Coordinates of C-alpha atoms and ligand atoms in Angstrom, one line a residue:
M1 CA -54.6 -1.8 -17.2
A2 CA -53.8 -5.5 -17.8
T3 CA -51.7 -7.2 -15.1
L4 CA -48.0 -7.1 -16.0
A5 CA -45.8 -10.1 -15.8
P6 CA -43.3 -9.8 -12.9
L7 CA -40.0 -8.2 -13.9
P8 CA -37.1 -10.6 -14.5
D9 CA -34.7 -11.0 -11.6
T10 CA -31.6 -10.3 -13.7
T11 CA -30.6 -8.4 -16.8
K12 CA -29.9 -11.6 -18.7
E13 CA -33.1 -11.4 -20.8
F14 CA -34.0 -7.9 -19.9
I15 CA -31.0 -6.4 -21.6
N16 CA -32.6 -7.4 -25.0
W17 CA -35.9 -5.7 -24.2
S18 CA -37.2 -2.9 -26.4
W19 CA -38.6 0.3 -25.0
E20 CA -42.1 -0.9 -26.0
Q21 CA -41.6 -3.8 -23.6
I22 CA -40.1 -1.7 -20.8
A23 CA -42.5 1.3 -21.0
P24 CA -45.6 -0.4 -19.4
Y25 CA -43.7 -1.0 -16.2
F26 CA -42.9 2.8 -15.9
A27 CA -46.5 3.6 -16.9
E28 CA -47.9 1.3 -14.2
L29 CA -45.7 3.0 -11.5
A30 CA -46.8 6.4 -12.8
A31 CA -50.5 5.4 -12.5
R32 CA -50.4 3.5 -9.2
P33 CA -51.9 5.4 -6.3
L34 CA -49.3 6.6 -3.9
T35 CA -50.1 6.8 -0.1
A36 CA -48.3 6.4 3.1
T37 CA -49.2 2.7 3.1
T38 CA -48.3 2.0 -0.5
V39 CA -45.1 4.1 -0.8
N40 CA -42.6 1.5 0.4
Q41 CA -43.7 -1.1 -2.0
W42 CA -43.9 1.5 -4.8
L43 CA -40.3 2.6 -4.0
K44 CA -39.2 -1.0 -4.0
D45 CA -40.7 -1.6 -7.4
W46 CA -39.3 1.6 -8.8
S47 CA -35.9 0.7 -7.4
N48 CA -36.0 -2.8 -9.0
L49 CA -36.9 -1.3 -12.4
S50 CA -34.2 1.4 -12.1
E51 CA -31.6 -1.2 -11.1
L52 CA -32.3 -3.3 -14.1
M53 CA -32.2 -0.3 -16.4
Q54 CA -28.9 1.1 -14.9
E55 CA -27.3 -2.3 -15.0
C56 CA -28.1 -2.8 -18.7
S57 CA -26.6 0.6 -19.4
N58 CA -23.5 -0.2 -17.4
R59 CA -23.1 -3.7 -18.8
L60 CA -23.3 -2.4 -22.4
E61 CA -20.8 0.3 -21.6
V62 CA -18.4 -2.3 -20.1
A63 CA -18.8 -4.6 -23.1
V64 CA -17.9 -1.7 -25.4
S65 CA -14.8 -0.8 -23.5
Q66 CA -13.7 -4.4 -23.3
D67 CA -13.7 -4.8 -27.1
T68 CA -13.9 -1.6 -29.0
A69 CA -13.7 -3.5 -32.3
D70 CA -16.9 -5.5 -31.6
K71 CA -19.4 -3.7 -33.8
E72 CA -22.4 -5.7 -32.7
V73 CA -21.9 -4.7 -29.1
E74 CA -21.4 -1.1 -30.2
T75 CA -24.6 -1.2 -32.2
R76 CA -26.5 -2.5 -29.1
F77 CA -25.0 0.2 -26.9
F78 CA -25.8 3.0 -29.4
N79 CA -29.3 1.6 -29.8
F80 CA -29.7 1.9 -26.0
L81 CA -28.4 5.4 -26.0
D82 CA -30.5 6.6 -28.9
N83 CA -33.7 4.7 -28.4
I84 CA -34.0 3.9 -24.7
Q85 CA -32.0 6.3 -22.6
P86 CA -33.9 9.5 -23.4
K87 CA -37.3 7.9 -22.8
W88 CA -36.0 6.2 -19.6
T89 CA -34.8 9.6 -18.4
T90 CA -38.2 11.2 -19.0
A91 CA -40.0 8.2 -17.3
E92 CA -37.7 8.5 -14.2
Q93 CA -38.4 12.2 -14.1
Q94 CA -42.1 11.5 -14.0
L95 CA -41.7 9.2 -11.1
K96 CA -39.6 11.7 -9.2
E97 CA -42.2 14.4 -9.7
K98 CA -44.9 12.0 -8.6
L99 CA -43.1 11.3 -5.4
L100 CA -42.4 15.0 -4.8
A101 CA -46.0 15.9 -5.5
S102 CA -47.2 13.2 -3.0
G103 CA -45.6 15.1 -0.1
L104 CA -44.6 11.8 1.4
E105 CA -41.3 11.5 3.2
P106 CA -40.4 7.8 3.4
Q107 CA -37.8 6.9 6.0
G108 CA -34.2 6.8 4.7
F109 CA -35.3 8.8 1.7
E110 CA -34.7 12.3 3.0
I111 CA -31.5 12.9 1.1
P112 CA -32.6 11.4 -2.2
L113 CA -35.7 13.6 -1.8
R114 CA -33.6 16.7 -1.1
N115 CA -31.6 16.0 -4.3
M116 CA -34.8 15.5 -6.4
R117 CA -36.3 18.7 -5.1
S118 CA -33.2 20.6 -6.0
E119 CA -33.0 19.1 -9.5
A120 CA -36.6 19.9 -10.1
A121 CA -36.2 23.5 -8.9
L122 CA -33.2 23.9 -11.2
F123 CA -34.7 22.4 -14.3
R124 CA -35.7 24.8 -17.1
E125 CA -36.8 23.5 -20.5
V126 CA -35.2 26.5 -22.2
N127 CA -31.8 25.4 -20.8
L128 CA -31.8 22.0 -22.6
P129 CA -30.6 23.2 -26.0
L130 CA -28.0 25.5 -24.2
L131 CA -26.7 22.5 -22.2
V132 CA -26.4 20.5 -25.5
E133 CA -24.6 23.4 -27.0
L134 CA -22.1 23.5 -24.1
T135 CA -21.5 19.7 -24.5
K136 CA -20.8 20.3 -28.2
L137 CA -18.3 23.1 -27.5
G138 CA -16.7 20.7 -25.0
T139 CA -16.2 18.3 -27.9
E140 CA -14.8 21.2 -29.9
Y141 CA -12.2 21.6 -27.2
D142 CA -11.3 17.9 -27.4
G143 CA -11.1 18.3 -31.2
I144 CA -8.5 21.0 -30.9
K145 CA -6.5 19.0 -28.4
G146 CA -6.8 15.8 -30.3
A147 CA -5.5 17.3 -33.5
Q148 CA -2.3 18.5 -31.8
T149 CA 0.7 16.8 -33.3
V150 CA 4.4 17.6 -33.1
N151 CA 7.4 16.7 -35.1
W152 CA 9.6 14.5 -33.0
D153 CA 12.8 13.1 -34.4
G154 CA 11.4 13.5 -37.9
K155 CA 8.2 11.7 -37.1
E156 CA 4.7 13.2 -36.7
I157 CA 3.4 12.2 -33.3
T158 CA 0.6 13.4 -31.0
V159 CA 1.2 15.5 -27.9
M160 CA -0.1 12.5 -25.9
Q161 CA 2.6 10.3 -27.3
L162 CA 5.2 12.6 -25.7
R163 CA 3.9 11.3 -22.3
P164 CA 6.5 8.5 -22.0
Y165 CA 9.3 11.1 -22.0
S166 CA 7.7 13.0 -19.1
S167 CA 9.5 11.1 -16.4
N168 CA 12.6 10.1 -18.3
P169 CA 15.8 10.4 -16.2
D170 CA 17.5 12.4 -19.0
R171 CA 16.7 16.0 -18.0
N172 CA 17.4 17.4 -21.5
L173 CA 15.1 14.9 -23.1
R174 CA 12.3 15.8 -20.6
E175 CA 12.8 19.5 -21.3
K176 CA 12.7 18.9 -25.0
A177 CA 9.5 16.9 -24.8
W178 CA 7.9 19.4 -22.4
R179 CA 8.7 22.4 -24.7
A180 CA 7.4 20.5 -27.7
A181 CA 4.1 19.8 -26.0
V182 CA 3.7 23.3 -24.5
D183 CA 4.6 25.1 -27.7
R184 CA 2.1 23.1 -29.6
N185 CA -0.6 24.0 -27.1
V186 CA 0.4 27.7 -27.2
A187 CA 0.1 27.6 -31.0
D188 CA -3.7 27.0 -30.5
R189 CA -4.0 29.9 -28.1
Q190 CA -6.3 32.1 -30.3
A191 CA -8.5 29.1 -31.2
I192 CA -9.0 28.3 -27.5
N193 CA -9.6 31.9 -26.6
A194 CA -12.3 32.1 -29.2
L195 CA -13.9 28.9 -27.9
W196 CA -13.9 30.3 -24.3
Q197 CA -15.6 33.4 -25.6
K198 CA -18.4 31.2 -27.0
V199 CA -18.7 29.1 -23.8
L200 CA -18.8 31.8 -21.1
P201 CA -21.9 33.7 -22.4
I202 CA -23.9 30.5 -22.7
R203 CA -23.0 29.6 -19.1
W204 CA -24.3 33.1 -18.1
Q205 CA -27.5 32.5 -20.0
V206 CA -28.0 29.1 -18.3
A207 CA -27.7 30.6 -14.9
K208 CA -29.9 33.5 -15.8
N209 CA -32.6 31.2 -17.1
A210 CA -32.5 29.4 -13.8
G211 CA -33.0 32.7 -12.0
L212 CA -29.6 32.6 -10.4
K213 CA -27.0 35.4 -9.8
D214 CA -24.1 33.7 -11.7
F215 CA -22.9 30.4 -13.1
R216 CA -21.2 29.5 -9.9
E217 CA -24.6 29.4 -8.1
Y218 CA -25.9 27.2 -10.9
I219 CA -23.0 24.8 -10.5
W220 CA -23.4 24.6 -6.8
R221 CA -27.0 23.5 -7.2
S222 CA -26.4 21.3 -10.2
Y223 CA -23.6 19.4 -8.3
L224 CA -25.7 19.0 -5.2
R225 CA -23.2 21.0 -3.1
F226 CA -25.5 21.4 -0.1
D227 CA -22.8 21.1 2.6
Y228 CA -20.2 23.6 1.7
T229 CA -20.2 27.1 0.1
P230 CA -18.1 29.0 -2.4
E231 CA -16.6 30.8 0.7
D232 CA -15.5 27.4 2.1
C233 CA -13.6 26.8 -1.1
L234 CA -11.9 30.2 -0.9
R235 CA -11.0 29.4 2.7
F236 CA -9.6 26.1 1.5
H237 CA -7.3 27.9 -1.0
D238 CA -6.0 30.2 1.8
A239 CA -5.3 27.1 3.9
I240 CA -3.4 25.5 1.1
E241 CA -1.4 28.6 0.6
Q242 CA -0.5 28.7 4.3
T243 CA 0.2 25.1 5.0
V244 CA 0.8 23.1 1.8
V245 CA 2.8 25.6 -0.3
P246 CA 5.6 25.9 2.3
A247 CA 5.8 22.2 2.6
V248 CA 6.0 21.8 -1.1
K249 CA 8.8 24.4 -1.2
R250 CA 10.8 22.3 1.3
L251 CA 10.1 19.2 -0.7
A252 CA 11.2 20.9 -3.9
E253 CA 14.3 22.2 -2.3
R254 CA 15.3 18.6 -1.2
K255 CA 14.6 17.4 -4.7
R256 CA 16.6 20.2 -6.2
A257 CA 19.6 19.4 -4.0
A258 CA 19.3 15.6 -4.7
L259 CA 19.1 16.2 -8.4
N260 CA 21.9 18.6 -8.2
I261 CA 20.3 21.3 -10.4
E262 CA 20.0 25.0 -10.0
S263 CA 16.2 25.2 -9.8
I264 CA 13.1 23.1 -10.2
R265 CA 11.8 23.7 -13.7
P266 CA 8.3 22.6 -14.8
W267 CA 9.8 19.3 -16.3
D268 CA 11.5 18.4 -13.1
M269 CA 8.6 17.8 -10.7
N270 CA 5.0 16.9 -11.5
S271 CA 2.9 20.0 -11.2
S272 CA -0.2 18.3 -12.6
D273 CA -0.2 20.7 -15.5
M274 CA 1.4 18.6 -18.1
S275 CA 2.1 15.7 -15.8
F276 CA 5.8 16.2 -16.5
G277 CA 8.5 15.3 -14.1
A278 CA 6.4 12.9 -12.0
N279 CA 8.6 10.9 -9.7
V280 CA 11.9 11.7 -11.3
D281 CA 14.2 9.6 -9.2
P282 CA 17.4 11.4 -8.0
K283 CA 19.1 8.0 -7.7
A284 CA 18.1 7.2 -11.3
R285 CA 16.9 3.8 -10.2
P286 CA 14.9 1.8 -12.8
P287 CA 11.1 2.0 -12.5
L288 CA 9.4 -0.1 -9.9
K289 CA 8.5 -3.6 -11.2
P290 CA 5.6 -4.8 -9.0
Y291 CA 4.4 -7.9 -10.8
Q292 CA 4.6 -9.9 -14.0
T293 CA 1.0 -11.1 -14.9
A294 CA -2.5 -9.8 -14.3
T295 CA -3.1 -12.9 -12.1
E296 CA -0.2 -11.9 -9.9
L297 CA -1.5 -8.3 -9.8
E298 CA -4.9 -9.6 -8.6
Q299 CA -3.4 -12.1 -6.1
K300 CA -1.2 -9.5 -4.4
A301 CA -4.0 -7.0 -4.2
A302 CA -6.2 -9.7 -2.6
A303 CA -3.4 -10.3 0.0
I304 CA -3.2 -6.6 0.7
F305 CA -6.9 -6.0 1.0
S306 CA -7.2 -9.0 3.4
Q307 CA -4.6 -7.4 5.7
V308 CA -6.5 -4.1 5.6
D309 CA -9.7 -6.0 6.5
P310 CA -10.4 -9.8 6.1
E311 CA -14.0 -9.1 4.9
L312 CA -12.8 -6.6 2.3
G313 CA -10.3 -9.2 1.2
E314 CA -13.2 -11.7 0.9
E315 CA -15.2 -9.3 -1.2
F316 CA -12.2 -8.8 -3.6
E317 CA -11.8 -12.6 -3.9
M318 CA -15.5 -12.7 -4.8
M319 CA -14.8 -10.3 -7.6
R320 CA -12.0 -12.5 -8.8
R321 CA -14.2 -15.6 -8.8
S322 CA -17.2 -13.8 -10.4
N323 CA -15.4 -12.3 -13.4
L324 CA -15.8 -8.8 -12.0
L325 CA -12.2 -7.8 -12.9
D326 CA -10.7 -7.1 -16.3
L327 CA -7.3 -5.8 -15.6
D328 CA -4.7 -6.6 -18.2
N329 CA -4.1 -4.5 -21.2
R330 CA -4.9 -6.1 -24.6
K331 CA -5.6 -5.0 -28.1
G332 CA -9.0 -3.6 -28.6
K333 CA -9.6 -2.4 -25.0
A334 CA -10.6 1.2 -24.4
P335 CA -7.9 3.2 -22.6
G336 CA -7.9 4.1 -18.9
G337 CA -9.3 2.4 -15.8
Y338 CA -12.6 2.7 -13.9
C339 CA -14.9 1.1 -11.4
T340 CA -18.5 0.8 -12.3
S341 CA -21.4 -1.1 -10.7
F342 CA -24.1 -3.6 -11.7
P343 CA -26.9 -2.2 -9.5
R344 CA -29.3 -5.2 -9.9
E345 CA -26.7 -7.6 -8.6
R346 CA -25.3 -4.9 -6.3
R347 CA -21.8 -5.8 -7.5
P348 CA -18.9 -3.6 -8.7
F349 CA -16.8 -4.1 -11.8
I350 CA -13.2 -2.9 -12.3
F351 CA -11.7 -2.2 -15.7
M352 CA -8.0 -1.4 -16.2
N353 CA -5.2 -1.5 -18.7
A354 CA -2.4 -3.0 -16.6
V355 CA 1.1 -3.2 -18.1
G356 CA 3.3 -4.1 -15.2
I357 CA 4.1 -0.7 -13.7
H358 CA 3.5 0.8 -10.2
D359 CA 0.7 3.0 -11.5
D360 CA -1.3 -0.2 -12.0
V361 CA -1.0 -1.1 -8.4
Q362 CA -2.0 2.4 -7.3
T363 CA -5.0 2.3 -9.7
L364 CA -6.2 -1.1 -8.5
L365 CA -6.0 0.0 -4.8
H366 CA -7.9 3.1 -5.8
E367 CA -10.6 1.4 -7.8
G368 CA -10.7 -1.3 -5.1
G369 CA -11.9 1.4 -2.7
H370 CA -14.7 2.4 -5.1
A371 CA -15.6 -1.3 -5.4
F372 CA -15.9 -1.7 -1.6
H373 CA -18.2 1.2 -1.6
V374 CA -20.6 -0.7 -3.8
F375 CA -20.4 -3.8 -1.6
E376 CA -20.9 -1.8 1.6
T377 CA -24.1 -0.2 0.2
A378 CA -25.6 -3.4 -1.1
H379 CA -27.8 -3.7 2.0
L380 CA -29.7 -0.5 1.3
P381 CA -33.3 -1.2 0.1
Y382 CA -33.6 1.4 -2.6
V383 CA -31.0 2.0 -5.3
Q384 CA -31.6 5.8 -5.0
Q385 CA -30.0 5.6 -1.6
T386 CA -26.8 4.3 -3.1
N387 CA -26.2 7.5 -5.1
Y388 CA -23.4 9.4 -3.3
T389 CA -21.4 12.4 -4.5
M390 CA -17.7 12.6 -5.4
E391 CA -16.7 14.2 -2.0
I392 CA -17.3 10.9 -0.3
A393 CA -16.8 8.5 -3.2
E394 CA -13.2 9.7 -3.5
V395 CA -12.6 9.2 0.2
A396 CA -13.5 5.6 -0.3
S397 CA -10.9 5.2 -3.0
M398 CA -8.1 7.6 -1.9
A399 CA -8.2 6.3 1.7
M400 CA -7.9 2.7 0.5
E401 CA -4.7 3.7 -1.3
L402 CA -3.3 4.9 2.0
L403 CA -4.7 2.1 4.1
A404 CA -3.0 -0.4 1.8
Q405 CA 0.5 1.2 2.1
P406 CA 1.7 -0.7 5.1
Y407 CA 1.1 -4.0 3.3
L408 CA 2.9 -3.3 0.0
A409 CA 5.9 -5.1 1.3
S410 CA 4.4 -7.6 3.7
D411 CA 3.4 -11.2 3.1
G412 CA 2.3 -11.6 -0.5
G413 CA 2.8 -7.9 -1.3
Y414 CA 4.4 -6.4 -4.4
Y415 CA 7.7 -5.1 -3.1
S416 CA 10.8 -5.3 -1.1
K417 CA 10.9 -3.0 2.0
E418 CA 13.0 -0.5 0.1
D419 CA 10.8 -0.4 -3.0
A420 CA 7.6 -0.2 -0.8
A421 CA 9.1 2.8 0.9
R422 CA 9.9 4.4 -2.4
A423 CA 6.3 3.8 -3.6
T424 CA 4.8 5.2 -0.5
A425 CA 7.1 8.3 -0.6
E426 CA 6.0 8.9 -4.3
H427 CA 2.4 8.6 -3.3
L428 CA 2.7 11.1 -0.4
E429 CA 4.6 13.5 -2.5
G430 CA 1.9 13.3 -5.1
M431 CA -0.7 14.2 -2.4
L432 CA 1.2 17.3 -1.4
L433 CA 1.8 18.4 -5.0
F434 CA -1.9 18.0 -5.9
W435 CA -3.4 20.5 -3.5
P436 CA -1.6 23.7 -4.8
Y437 CA -2.4 23.0 -8.4
M438 CA -6.0 22.1 -7.5
A439 CA -6.2 25.5 -5.7
V440 CA -5.0 27.3 -8.9
V441 CA -7.6 25.5 -11.0
D442 CA -10.4 26.1 -8.6
A443 CA -9.6 29.7 -7.7
F444 CA -9.3 30.5 -11.4
Q445 CA -12.8 29.3 -12.0
H446 CA -14.3 31.1 -9.0
W447 CA -12.8 34.3 -10.5
A448 CA -13.8 33.5 -14.1
H449 CA -17.4 32.9 -13.1
T450 CA -18.0 35.8 -10.8
S451 CA -16.2 38.6 -12.7
G452 CA -18.7 39.2 -15.5
E453 CA -17.4 40.7 -18.7
L454 CA -13.8 40.9 -17.4
A455 CA -13.5 37.1 -17.9
L456 CA -14.2 37.4 -21.6
D457 CA -10.9 39.1 -22.2
P458 CA -8.0 36.6 -22.7
A459 CA -5.5 39.1 -21.4
N460 CA -7.3 39.1 -18.0
L461 CA -7.6 35.3 -18.0
D462 CA -3.9 34.9 -18.7
A463 CA -3.1 37.5 -16.0
K464 CA -5.3 35.8 -13.4
W465 CA -3.7 32.4 -14.1
G466 CA -0.2 33.8 -13.9
E467 CA -1.1 35.6 -10.6
L468 CA -2.4 32.3 -9.1
Y469 CA 0.7 30.5 -10.3
D470 CA 2.8 33.0 -8.4
R471 CA 0.7 32.4 -5.4
F472 CA 0.5 28.6 -5.3
M473 CA 3.2 27.3 -7.6
N474 CA 6.1 29.6 -6.7
W475 CA 8.4 26.6 -5.9
Q476 CA 8.7 26.1 -9.6
D477 CA 11.0 28.1 -11.8
W478 CA 9.1 29.4 -14.8
S479 CA 11.5 32.1 -15.8
G480 CA 11.6 32.7 -19.6
L481 CA 8.4 30.7 -20.0
D482 CA 5.9 33.4 -19.7
D483 CA 3.6 32.5 -22.6
A484 CA 3.5 28.8 -21.5
K485 CA 2.8 29.9 -17.9
V486 CA -0.1 32.3 -18.4
T487 CA -1.9 30.0 -20.9
G488 CA -1.9 27.1 -18.5
W489 CA -5.7 27.5 -18.0
Q490 CA -6.1 26.5 -21.7
R491 CA -4.5 23.1 -21.0
K492 CA -7.0 22.2 -18.2
L493 CA -9.8 20.3 -19.7
H494 CA -12.1 20.6 -16.7
I495 CA -12.3 24.4 -17.2
F496 CA -13.9 23.8 -20.6
R497 CA -15.7 20.5 -20.1
V498 CA -16.7 20.0 -16.5
P499 CA -16.6 23.5 -14.9
F500 CA -15.7 23.6 -11.1
Y501 CA -15.4 19.9 -11.0
Y502 CA -12.0 19.5 -9.3
V503 CA -12.1 20.7 -5.7
E504 CA -13.9 17.5 -4.9
Y505 CA -10.6 15.7 -5.2
G506 CA -8.9 18.2 -2.9
I507 CA -11.6 17.9 -0.3
A508 CA -11.7 14.1 -0.5
Q509 CA -7.9 13.9 -0.3
L510 CA -8.0 15.7 3.0
G511 CA -10.7 13.2 4.2
A512 CA -8.5 10.3 3.1
A513 CA -5.5 11.8 4.9
Q514 CA -7.5 11.8 8.1
V515 CA -8.6 8.2 7.7
W516 CA -4.9 7.3 7.3
R517 CA -4.0 9.3 10.4
N518 CA -6.6 7.4 12.4
S519 CA -5.3 4.1 11.0
L520 CA -1.8 4.9 12.3
R521 CA -3.3 5.2 15.8
D522 CA -5.7 2.3 15.6
Q523 CA -5.9 0.4 12.3
A524 CA -8.9 -1.8 13.2
A525 CA -11.0 1.1 14.5
A526 CA -10.2 3.4 11.5
T527 CA -11.1 0.7 9.0
A528 CA -14.3 -0.1 10.8
A529 CA -15.3 3.6 10.8
Y530 CA -14.4 3.8 7.1
R531 CA -16.6 0.9 6.3
K532 CA -19.4 2.3 8.4
A533 CA -19.3 5.6 6.5
L534 CA -19.4 3.8 3.1
A535 CA -22.3 1.7 4.2
L536 CA -24.5 4.8 4.7
G537 CA -24.3 5.3 0.9
G538 CA -26.1 8.6 0.0
T539 CA -28.5 8.5 2.9
R540 CA -26.9 11.2 5.1
P541 CA -25.5 14.7 4.4
L542 CA -21.7 14.9 3.7
P543 CA -20.6 16.1 7.2
E544 CA -22.4 13.1 8.8
L545 CA -20.8 10.7 6.3
Y546 CA -17.4 12.1 7.2
A547 CA -18.2 12.0 10.9
A548 CA -19.1 8.3 10.6
A549 CA -15.7 7.7 9.1
G550 CA -14.2 9.4 12.1
I551 CA -13.1 12.4 10.1
K552 CA -14.1 16.0 9.4
L553 CA -15.4 17.6 6.2
A554 CA -12.8 20.4 6.5
F555 CA -11.5 23.5 4.7
D556 CA -9.4 25.1 7.5
S557 CA -5.7 25.5 7.8
E558 CA -5.6 23.6 11.2
T559 CA -7.0 20.3 9.8
L560 CA -5.0 20.7 6.6
G561 CA -1.9 21.7 8.5
Q562 CA -2.1 18.5 10.6
A563 CA -2.4 16.4 7.5
V564 CA 0.6 18.1 5.9
E565 CA 2.6 17.7 9.0
L566 CA 1.9 14.0 9.1
I567 CA 2.8 13.6 5.4
E568 CA 6.1 15.5 5.9
E569 CA 7.0 13.5 9.0
T570 CA 6.4 10.2 7.2
L571 CA 8.4 11.4 4.2
H572 CA 11.3 12.1 6.5
K573 CA 11.1 8.7 8.1
L574 CA 10.9 7.0 4.7
D575 CA 13.9 9.0 3.6
A576 CA 16.0 7.8 6.6
Ligands
ZN601 ZN1 -11.8 7.6 -8.1

């Protein structure tokens, strides 16, 4: 083989390379002899190439979301997806198999190897078309939801466009919008039942092809859930029922009294189902107004991060200087917010659609936590070591939201003391409210994927969802709303598109609550441990990552109960 020119240092030129230009570098790695003495250099070269590839992919994706009207960028991105991505995936797979076949165990590579072994063991050629079929059925679900419109004051609007009414202080208006949204969903009941009846047997087949007992076992392996079991999740549900549900009942009762209403209906308090009734303010105060311009949003976040930890503040300032933030909403931007990374430069990038509301502050603090995770892992030699799962990634982000709370009103912060207290209370209430709904969604899926044919019958699915609502959501009054209640599973996109993907948030939230508890005792020590855990990237098993952060990967009622107690105590203090 002719000697290859060295790879470029950045993606500047590389992003324009064709697969024909890239392929020889993968081929050379695939051909190079692999021994104990050559493996470190081989890994380093593989990592460099992967970093360049991943950064190109991420940069194109960012560019598309920054200007959805730019057809040239879109064409380049689609070209990457169609002509480069599949070949890249195959080439990466070859290198993974080569490393596995070598039997070598390079230091610091134990966990990436564990993941590769698991992926290789799960892989079945015959499952590829089935997985594509599942993705397509997921798109069908989106299609049904996307076509849902309602007649609202004589105008045809989408169900999504009812969202602004969801927290309106006018209770009748909230109810009207909630009913319009739910009725429209219930109208698609048969269509979604039929879709589910297509999805479930394919999932069975995928599991069977992989030689596994059921689809839950398949998901456990596919999501790399090595450190907890389905039984742990069921234990977590029990713990939520015992400790969180009573606390939410007390919270709901206080809210009911303050709002001076007979009972809490689904449009009065956010249950995460339709996201209705979030933060309805009994005092009917105007919404929080944290900042005017995106520059102000950035400056104040920088001030807060610096108070959490001066080095984190410096990292965020670096993002500001280096054009790694695109925060303000403008025409042509894709919706939503995210943090991605540029792996070659080992730098994060945050994208948002800020419009001047408190949600933007919360989102930036959250994405900031993800961004710090990228900075903290920049020292790891191989990019494969920076792949970590959601259970720790969301600790980085959710804990940062909590670590930042004390500084919302301090020097350079967003709020007066009173407004900061209100923002913190809303956040803590949101945490409490999330766990029970998460338990419903997760428990439902455990049942649906371990009950065989029973889970094909919509009547059984409805009954199970209703039963779980009675168990976890009984602080809400659903009387007279039976159809809306039992079809709630049809409104949860995860069940159709990303099965079982949800408990991660509940687990990580308990981790974040523990980081916060530690910070109230010793802020500096808690932040240092948090950073230490992040810096390990994906090189250690989850329980060790949690332990490094000074917290426990936990599913038990004792750990959860302590978190709930702290949240309730703090809510009482903020109320006073
Ligand atoms: Zn996140």
